């Protein structure tokens, strides 16, 4: 892709309205455009990153046996009245009336709708467990939308729901998602720590928030530093090993604001390991038993002929928020250098040929390189403009493809100037570059 033909509206300076670095960068390189308060259009660069995150989230849901569905954004108020949340949810819910004067709403979450889907078809314990998920837009009329897509009103979320009959099985389902979240965030090159959390308006008794550390985060956290040293190693999808994995994390005191208890913190964590800081919530998992299945009468036949309400959990990941969270974790705002993890980078590599009117041989070379890269599924962006070298590099550093090839007048023969962002440049041939990138991409 030529930069001159791309829709990447780069701003010369940081937009003054953006208070945190992810918002700054996203506006600066035109990843998003606000359409009204807390509502954004996603432009090509931002959309590419979000779609890659979505795909990783999807793959990791599929790996634990969750099945993808797609529920609508607009829901009927009826099911929310059944669960009792229509009144409780308050002003965050966007309520709409259709032409028949029926009360509708733009879904802020989907427990009711998925319970309705479940109860209409699943009648026997033999069909359990059921793990269903979808990746869909949500709307919450946040009182103070801010920080760009980090806290906005319309956002893209993966929400999954589990249905089981015993507490033990439900716990197994919960742990599957616990593992899948660790795997997902690892592939995004994020250190997201599971922290015991309150269940809030969703209700229930077991809950973890997955949080990445960031000064600009809105979640206050209290934790034992040693939890950051834990490797989120992979584990078999089997009851005991999954329980062990969760227990390994739970051994270290690590909670969000609403679960915080000063005495407990000081008793369980020695002074040198205490960390009180802020983070960004990127995922949240809940177990809430029959909180929805009971009022909504979602039950199945048990082995002995009796019936019981299913036990449910729900599991969210902020797919669009993750775009900002990755920037918060990876963007060096002082030097204005972004390095996307290769797993979600909008482009794998940037090609920067030095071009002037009389001599476009470097662009020809860039084109030939691009042909070879394409054959190997490597996605490149080429700066085909005649701007000076430093402004070209500056631009590419903001766009954040993790690798760069620089083609100057002195580039002769087979050796190219190749650079991984934040590392020293090296002179190597294209075959080697392709090998490096393929290896990196294979690890995703
Ligand atoms: P928060 O405490 O940040 O408001 P929440 O507890 O209300 O989050 P959940 O209902 O658990 O969020 O939603 C699942 C995920 O959706 C969150 O972990 C977060 O990543 C994302 N999310 C929630 N609200 C927003 C929002 N207003 N804008 C962007 N992403 C959001
Ligand atoms: Mg919220």
Coordinates of C-alpha atoms and ligand atoms in Angstrom, one line a residue:
X1 CA 0.0 0.0 0.0
X2 CA 1.3 3.4 -1.0
X3 CA 1.0 6.0 1.7
X4 CA -0.1 8.6 -0.8
X5 CA -3.1 6.5 -1.6
X6 CA -3.9 5.4 1.9
X7 CA -6.6 6.9 4.1
X8 CA -4.2 7.7 6.9
X9 CA -4.9 11.3 7.8
X10 CA -1.8 12.2 9.9
X11 CA -1.8 15.4 12.0
X12 CA 1.4 17.4 12.3
X13 CA 1.0 17.9 16.0
X14 CA -0.7 16.3 19.0
X15 CA -4.4 17.2 19.1
X16 CA -4.9 19.3 22.2
X17 CA -8.2 17.7 23.2
X18 CA -6.5 14.3 23.9
X19 CA -5.4 13.8 27.4
X20 CA -3.8 10.4 27.3
X21 CA -1.3 9.0 24.9
X22 CA -3.5 6.3 23.3
X23 CA -6.1 9.0 22.4
X24 CA -3.3 11.3 21.2
X25 CA -1.8 8.7 18.9
X26 CA -5.1 7.4 17.6
X27 CA -6.1 10.9 16.5
X28 CA -2.6 11.8 15.4
X29 CA -2.4 9.0 12.9
X30 CA -6.1 9.0 12.0
X31 CA -7.1 5.6 13.5
X32 CA -10.5 7.0 14.6
X33 CA -12.7 10.0 14.1
X34 CA -15.2 11.1 16.6
X35 CA -18.7 11.5 15.2
X36 CA -20.4 12.6 18.4
X37 CA -19.5 12.4 22.2
X38 CA -18.1 9.0 22.9
X39 CA -19.0 7.6 19.4
X40 CA -16.3 7.0 16.8
X41 CA -15.8 6.0 13.3
X42 CA -12.9 3.6 12.8
X43 CA -10.6 4.6 9.9
X44 CA -8.5 2.1 8.0
X45 CA -5.5 2.0 10.3
X46 CA -7.5 1.7 13.5
X47 CA -9.9 -0.7 12.0
X48 CA -7.1 -3.0 10.8
X49 CA -5.7 -3.2 14.3
X50 CA -9.1 -3.8 15.9
X51 CA -10.0 -6.6 13.4
X52 CA -6.7 -8.4 14.2
X53 CA -7.4 -8.2 17.9
X54 CA -10.9 -9.5 17.3
X55 CA -9.5 -12.4 15.3
X56 CA -7.1 -13.4 18.1
X57 CA -9.9 -13.1 20.7
X58 CA -12.1 -15.3 18.4
X59 CA -9.4 -18.0 18.0
X60 CA -8.8 -18.2 21.7
X61 CA -12.6 -18.5 22.4
X62 CA -12.9 -21.3 19.8
X63 CA -9.9 -23.1 21.3
X64 CA -11.8 -23.7 24.6
X65 CA -14.8 -24.9 22.7
X66 CA -16.9 -21.8 22.8
X67 CA -19.3 -21.4 19.8
X68 CA -19.7 -18.1 18.0
X69 CA -23.1 -16.6 17.5
X70 CA -24.2 -13.1 16.6
X71 CA -26.9 -11.4 18.6
X72 CA -28.5 -8.1 17.5
X73 CA -27.5 -4.7 18.9
X74 CA -31.2 -3.8 19.5
X75 CA -33.1 -5.7 22.1
X76 CA -36.6 -5.8 23.3
X77 CA -37.3 -4.5 26.9
X78 CA -39.4 -7.5 27.6
X79 CA -36.6 -9.9 28.6
X80 CA -35.0 -7.2 30.7
X81 CA -38.2 -6.8 32.6
X82 CA -38.2 -10.6 33.2
X83 CA -34.8 -10.5 34.7
X84 CA -35.6 -7.4 36.7
X85 CA -32.8 -5.3 35.2
X86 CA -34.8 -3.0 33.1
X87 CA -35.3 -0.6 36.0
X88 CA -32.0 -1.4 37.8
X89 CA -29.7 -0.7 34.8
X90 CA -30.4 3.0 35.0
X91 CA -29.3 5.8 32.7
X92 CA -26.4 3.9 31.1
X93 CA -29.0 2.1 29.0
X94 CA -30.0 3.8 25.8
X95 CA -33.8 3.3 25.6
X96 CA -35.5 3.6 22.2
X97 CA -39.1 3.4 21.1
X98 CA -40.0 1.9 17.7
X99 CA -42.9 3.0 15.5
X100 CA -45.4 0.7 17.3
X101 CA -44.3 2.5 20.5
X102 CA -42.6 -0.7 21.8
X103 CA -39.8 -0.2 24.3
X104 CA -36.5 -1.3 22.8
X105 CA -33.0 -0.7 23.8
X106 CA -29.4 -0.7 22.5
X107 CA -27.8 -3.6 24.2
X108 CA -25.2 -2.7 26.9
X109 CA -24.6 -6.5 27.5
X110 CA -26.4 -9.7 26.6
X111 CA -27.2 -11.9 29.6
X112 CA -30.9 -11.7 29.0
X113 CA -30.9 -12.2 25.3
X114 CA -28.6 -15.2 25.4
X115 CA -30.6 -16.7 28.3
X116 CA -33.7 -16.4 26.1
X117 CA -31.9 -18.1 23.2
X118 CA -30.7 -20.8 25.5
X119 CA -34.0 -21.6 27.1
X120 CA -35.9 -21.8 23.8
X121 CA -33.7 -24.7 22.6
X122 CA -31.7 -26.5 25.3
X123 CA -33.8 -28.8 27.4
X124 CA -31.5 -31.4 28.8
X125 CA -28.4 -31.7 30.9
X126 CA -27.1 -33.8 28.1
X127 CA -26.5 -30.8 26.0
X128 CA -24.3 -29.1 28.6
X129 CA -22.0 -27.4 28.9
X130 CA -22.9 -24.7 26.4
X131 CA -20.4 -21.9 25.9
X132 CA -21.7 -19.2 23.5
X133 CA -20.0 -16.0 22.5
X134 CA -20.4 -13.1 20.1
X135 CA -18.4 -10.1 19.2
X136 CA -20.7 -7.2 18.7
X137 CA -21.1 -3.4 19.3
X138 CA -22.5 -2.4 22.7
X139 CA -23.9 0.9 23.8
X140 CA -23.6 2.4 27.3
X141 CA -24.6 5.9 27.9
X142 CA -21.5 6.6 30.1
X143 CA -21.9 9.7 32.2
X144 CA -18.4 10.9 31.3
X145 CA -17.1 9.4 28.0
X146 CA -13.4 10.2 27.7
X147 CA -10.0 9.1 26.6
X148 CA -11.2 8.4 23.1
X149 CA -12.2 4.8 22.7
X150 CA -11.1 3.8 26.2
X151 CA -14.3 4.9 27.8
X152 CA -16.7 5.6 25.0
X153 CA -20.4 5.0 24.6
X154 CA -20.4 2.7 21.6
X155 CA -17.8 0.1 21.8
X156 CA -16.9 -3.3 20.4
X157 CA -17.0 -6.2 22.9
X158 CA -16.6 -9.9 23.0
X159 CA -19.1 -11.4 25.5
X160 CA -19.4 -15.0 26.2
X161 CA -21.8 -16.9 28.3
X162 CA -21.5 -20.4 29.9
X163 CA -24.4 -22.7 30.9
X164 CA -23.9 -25.6 33.3
X165 CA -25.8 -27.6 35.8
X166 CA -23.6 -28.0 38.8
X167 CA -21.4 -25.5 40.6
X168 CA -18.4 -27.7 39.9
X169 CA -19.0 -27.8 36.1
X170 CA -19.7 -24.0 36.1
X171 CA -16.4 -23.5 37.8
X172 CA -14.7 -25.6 35.1
X173 CA -16.3 -23.4 32.5
X174 CA -15.1 -20.3 34.4
X175 CA -11.6 -21.6 34.5
X176 CA -11.6 -22.3 30.8
X177 CA -12.3 -18.6 30.1
X178 CA -9.6 -17.7 32.7
X179 CA -7.1 -19.7 30.6
X180 CA -8.4 -18.3 27.3
X181 CA -8.0 -14.8 28.6
X182 CA -4.4 -15.4 29.7
X183 CA -3.7 -16.8 26.3
X184 CA -5.4 -14.0 24.5
X185 CA -3.6 -11.2 26.2
X186 CA -0.3 -13.0 25.8
X187 CA -0.8 -13.1 22.1
X188 CA -1.4 -9.4 22.2
X189 CA 1.9 -9.0 24.0
X190 CA 0.2 -7.6 27.1
X191 CA 0.7 -8.4 30.7
X192 CA -2.8 -8.6 31.9
X193 CA -3.2 -9.6 35.6
X194 CA -6.4 -11.3 36.8
X195 CA -7.6 -9.5 39.9
X196 CA -10.4 -10.5 42.2
X197 CA -13.3 -8.1 41.5
X198 CA -16.7 -7.1 42.6
X199 CA -19.5 -8.3 40.5
X200 CA -21.4 -5.0 40.2
X201 CA -24.7 -4.8 38.4
X202 CA -24.1 -8.2 36.7
X203 CA -24.4 -9.8 40.2
X204 CA -23.0 -13.0 41.5
X205 CA -20.1 -14.2 43.6
X206 CA -17.0 -15.1 41.6
X207 CA -15.3 -12.5 39.4
X208 CA -11.9 -11.5 38.1
X209 CA -10.9 -8.4 36.2
X210 CA -8.0 -8.6 33.8
X211 CA -6.0 -5.4 34.2
X212 CA -2.9 -4.0 32.6
X213 CA -0.9 -1.5 34.5
X214 CA -1.1 2.1 33.3
X215 CA -0.9 5.4 35.1
X216 CA -3.8 6.6 33.0
X217 CA -6.0 3.6 33.8
X218 CA -9.3 4.1 35.6
X219 CA -9.1 1.1 37.9
X220 CA -7.4 1.3 41.2
X221 CA -5.6 -1.8 42.1
X222 CA -3.9 -3.3 45.2
X223 CA -1.6 -6.1 44.5
X224 CA 1.4 -8.2 45.5
X225 CA 4.2 -7.4 43.0
X226 CA 5.2 -11.0 42.7
X227 CA 2.0 -11.7 40.7
X228 CA 3.7 -9.9 37.7
X229 CA 6.4 -12.5 37.7
X230 CA 4.0 -15.4 37.1
X231 CA 4.2 -16.8 33.7
X232 CA 0.8 -17.3 32.2
X233 CA 2.0 -20.7 31.0
X234 CA -0.3 -22.9 29.0
X235 CA -2.3 -25.6 30.6
X236 CA -4.4 -28.5 29.5
X237 CA -8.2 -28.0 29.2
X238 CA -8.9 -30.2 32.1
X239 CA -10.5 -29.6 35.4
X240 CA -7.6 -30.1 37.8
X241 CA -4.9 -28.3 35.8
X242 CA -7.1 -25.3 35.2
X243 CA -8.1 -25.1 38.9
X244 CA -4.4 -25.2 39.7
X245 CA -3.6 -22.4 37.2
X246 CA -6.2 -20.1 38.7
X247 CA -5.1 -20.9 42.3
X248 CA -1.5 -20.1 41.3
X249 CA -2.7 -16.5 40.5
X250 CA -5.0 -16.3 43.5
X251 CA -2.2 -17.1 45.8
X252 CA -1.1 -13.5 45.5
X253 CA -3.3 -10.8 46.9
X254 CA -4.5 -8.8 44.0
X255 CA -7.8 -6.9 44.0
X256 CA -9.6 -3.9 42.5
X257 CA -10.8 -1.0 44.5
X258 CA -14.2 -2.4 45.5
X259 CA -12.7 -5.6 47.0
X260 CA -9.9 -3.8 48.8
X261 CA -9.5 -4.3 52.5
X262 CA -6.5 -2.5 54.1
X263 CA -6.1 -5.0 57.0
X264 CA -6.2 -7.9 54.7
X265 CA -3.7 -6.3 52.2
X266 CA -1.2 -5.5 55.0
X267 CA -1.6 -8.9 56.5
X268 CA -1.1 -10.9 53.3
X269 CA 1.5 -8.8 51.6
X270 CA 4.8 -7.8 53.0
X271 CA 5.6 -4.1 52.8
X272 CA 8.2 -4.5 50.1
X273 CA 5.8 -6.4 47.8
X274 CA 2.9 -4.1 48.2
X275 CA 1.8 -2.2 45.1
X276 CA -1.0 0.3 44.9
X277 CA -1.4 1.6 41.4
X278 CA -3.7 2.1 38.5
X279 CA -4.6 -0.1 35.5
X280 CA -6.9 -0.5 32.5
X281 CA -9.5 -3.2 32.7
X282 CA -9.4 -5.1 29.4
X283 CA -11.5 -8.1 30.4
X284 CA -13.9 -9.2 33.1
X285 CA -15.3 -12.6 34.0
X286 CA -18.2 -13.4 36.3
X287 CA -19.9 -16.4 37.7
X288 CA -23.4 -15.7 38.9
X289 CA -25.2 -19.0 39.2
X290 CA -28.9 -18.8 38.5
X291 CA -29.3 -15.0 38.9
X292 CA -30.8 -14.8 35.3
X293 CA -31.8 -18.4 34.7
X294 CA -34.2 -18.4 37.7
X295 CA -36.3 -15.3 37.0
X296 CA -36.2 -16.1 33.2
X297 CA -37.0 -19.7 33.9
X298 CA -34.1 -21.3 32.0
X299 CA -34.0 -24.8 33.3
X300 CA -33.0 -28.2 32.0
X301 CA -34.0 -31.8 32.8
X302 CA -31.7 -33.6 35.2
X303 CA -30.7 -37.3 35.1
X304 CA -33.3 -38.3 37.7
X305 CA -36.2 -36.6 36.0
X306 CA -36.1 -33.4 38.0
X307 CA -35.4 -30.0 36.6
X308 CA -33.1 -27.3 37.7
X309 CA -32.1 -23.8 36.6
X310 CA -28.9 -23.6 34.7
X311 CA -25.8 -22.0 36.3
X312 CA -24.4 -19.2 34.2
X313 CA -21.2 -17.1 33.9
X314 CA -20.4 -14.2 31.6
X315 CA -17.1 -13.2 30.2
X316 CA -16.3 -9.9 28.5
X317 CA -13.3 -8.5 26.6
X318 CA -13.2 -4.9 25.5
X319 CA -12.0 -5.5 21.9
X320 CA -12.0 -1.8 21.0
X321 CA -10.6 -0.7 24.3
X322 CA -7.7 -3.1 23.7
X323 CA -6.5 -1.0 20.8
X324 CA -6.0 1.9 23.2
X325 CA -4.6 -0.3 25.9
X326 CA -1.9 -1.7 23.6
X327 CA -0.9 1.8 22.7
X328 CA -0.8 2.8 26.4
X329 CA 1.6 -0.1 26.9
X330 CA 3.7 0.3 23.8
X331 CA 3.9 3.9 22.8
X332 CA 6.9 5.9 23.6
X333 CA 5.3 9.3 23.5
X334 CA 8.5 11.2 24.3
X335 CA 10.2 10.0 21.2
X336 CA 7.0 9.6 19.3
X337 CA 7.7 6.0 18.5
X338 CA 5.0 3.3 18.4
X339 CA 5.8 -0.3 18.0
X340 CA 2.8 -2.5 17.5
X341 CA 3.1 -6.2 18.4
X342 CA 3.4 -8.1 15.2
X343 CA 0.2 -10.0 16.0
X344 CA -1.9 -6.9 15.6
X345 CA 0.3 -4.4 13.7
X346 CA -1.6 -2.5 11.0
X347 CA 1.3 -3.3 8.7
X348 CA 4.1 -5.8 9.2
X349 CA 6.8 -3.6 7.7
X350 CA 7.3 0.0 6.4
X351 CA 9.3 0.6 3.3
X352 CA 10.9 4.0 3.2
X353 CA 12.6 4.8 -0.2
X354 CA 14.3 8.2 -0.6
X355 CA 12.7 9.6 -3.7
X356 CA 13.3 12.7 -5.7
X357 CA 11.7 13.9 -8.9
X358 CA 14.5 12.9 -11.2
X359 CA 15.2 9.6 -9.8
X360 CA 12.5 7.1 -8.8
X361 CA 14.7 4.1 -8.9
X362 CA 14.4 3.6 -5.2
X363 CA 10.6 3.4 -5.5
X364 CA 11.0 0.8 -8.2
X365 CA 13.2 -1.1 -5.8
X366 CA 10.5 -0.7 -3.1
X367 CA 7.9 -2.1 -5.5
X368 CA 10.0 -5.1 -6.3
X369 CA 10.5 -5.8 -2.6
X370 CA 6.8 -5.4 -2.0
X371 CA 6.0 -8.1 -4.6
X372 CA 8.3 -10.5 -2.8
X373 CA 6.9 -9.6 0.6
X374 CA 3.3 -10.1 -0.7
X375 CA 4.2 -13.6 -1.9
X376 CA 5.1 -14.4 1.7
X377 CA 2.0 -12.8 3.2
X378 CA 3.9 -9.9 4.6
X379 CA 1.9 -6.7 4.5
X380 CA 3.9 -3.6 3.8
X381 CA 3.2 0.1 3.6
X382 CA 5.4 2.1 1.2
X383 CA 6.1 5.8 1.6
X384 CA 6.0 6.9 -2.0
X385 CA 6.1 10.6 -1.2
X386 CA 9.0 13.0 -2.0
X387 CA 9.2 14.3 1.6
X388 CA 12.6 14.4 3.3
X389 CA 14.0 11.4 5.1
X390 CA 13.4 12.5 8.6
X391 CA 9.8 13.4 8.1
X392 CA 9.2 10.0 6.4
X393 CA 10.8 8.2 9.3
X394 CA 8.8 10.3 11.8
X395 CA 5.6 9.4 10.1
X396 CA 6.4 5.7 10.0
X397 CA 7.4 5.7 13.6
X398 CA 3.9 6.9 14.5
X399 CA 2.2 4.4 12.2
X400 CA 4.1 1.8 14.2
X401 CA 4.8 -1.1 11.8
X402 CA 7.3 -3.0 13.9
X403 CA 9.9 -3.3 11.1
X404 CA 11.3 -0.9 8.5
X405 CA 13.4 -1.1 5.3
X406 CA 15.1 2.1 4.3
X407 CA 16.2 2.4 0.7
X408 CA 18.6 5.3 0.1
X409 CA 20.8 6.3 -2.8
X410 CA 23.5 4.2 -1.3
X411 CA 21.5 1.0 -1.2
X412 CA 23.3 -1.1 -3.7
X413 CA 23.3 -4.8 -4.5
X414 CA 21.4 -7.1 -2.4
X415 CA 21.9 -5.6 1.1
X416 CA 19.1 -3.6 2.5
X417 CA 19.0 -1.4 5.6
X418 CA 16.6 -3.2 7.8
X419 CA 15.5 -2.1 11.2
X420 CA 13.3 -3.4 13.9
X421 CA 11.8 -0.4 15.8
X422 CA 13.8 0.5 18.9
X423 CA 16.7 -1.6 17.7
X424 CA 19.9 -0.9 15.8
X425 CA 19.6 -1.1 12.0
X426 CA 21.4 -3.9 10.1
X427 CA 22.4 -4.6 6.5
X428 CA 20.9 -7.8 5.3
X429 CA 19.3 -9.2 2.1
X430 CA 15.6 -9.6 1.4
X431 CA 15.6 -13.3 1.9
X432 CA 16.8 -12.9 5.4
X433 CA 14.3 -10.1 6.1
X434 CA 11.5 -12.4 4.9
X435 CA 12.8 -15.2 7.1
X436 CA 12.9 -12.9 10.2
X437 CA 9.3 -11.7 9.6
X438 CA 8.0 -15.1 8.9
X439 CA 9.5 -16.4 12.1
X440 CA 8.0 -13.5 14.0
X441 CA 4.6 -14.0 12.5
X442 CA 4.7 -17.8 13.1
X443 CA 4.9 -17.1 16.8
X444 CA 1.7 -15.2 16.9
Ligands
LIG1 P1 -15.6 -0.4 33.4 O1 -15.4 -0.6 34.9 O2 -14.4 0.0 32.7 O3 -16.8 0.5 33.2 P2 -17.3 -2.7 33.2 O4 -17.0 -3.4 34.4 O5 -18.5 -1.8 33.1 O6 -16.0 -1.8 32.8 P3 -17.9 -5.0 31.7 O7 -19.4 -4.9 31.8 O8 -17.2 -6.1 32.4 O9 -17.2 -3.6 31.9 O10 -17.5 -5.1 30.1 C1 -16.5 -6.0 29.6 C2 -15.3 -5.2 29.0 O11 -15.8 -4.2 28.1 C3 -14.6 -4.3 30.0 O12 -13.6 -5.1 30.7 C4 -13.9 -3.3 29.2 O13 -12.7 -3.7 28.6 C5 -14.9 -3.0 28.1 N1 -15.7 -1.8 28.3 C6 -16.7 -1.6 29.3 N2 -17.2 -0.4 29.2 C7 -16.5 0.3 28.2 C8 -16.6 1.6 27.6 N3 -17.4 2.5 28.1 N4 -15.8 1.8 26.6 C9 -14.9 0.9 26.1 N5 -14.8 -0.3 26.6 C10 -15.6 -0.7 27.6
LIG2 MG1 -18.8 0.2 33.2

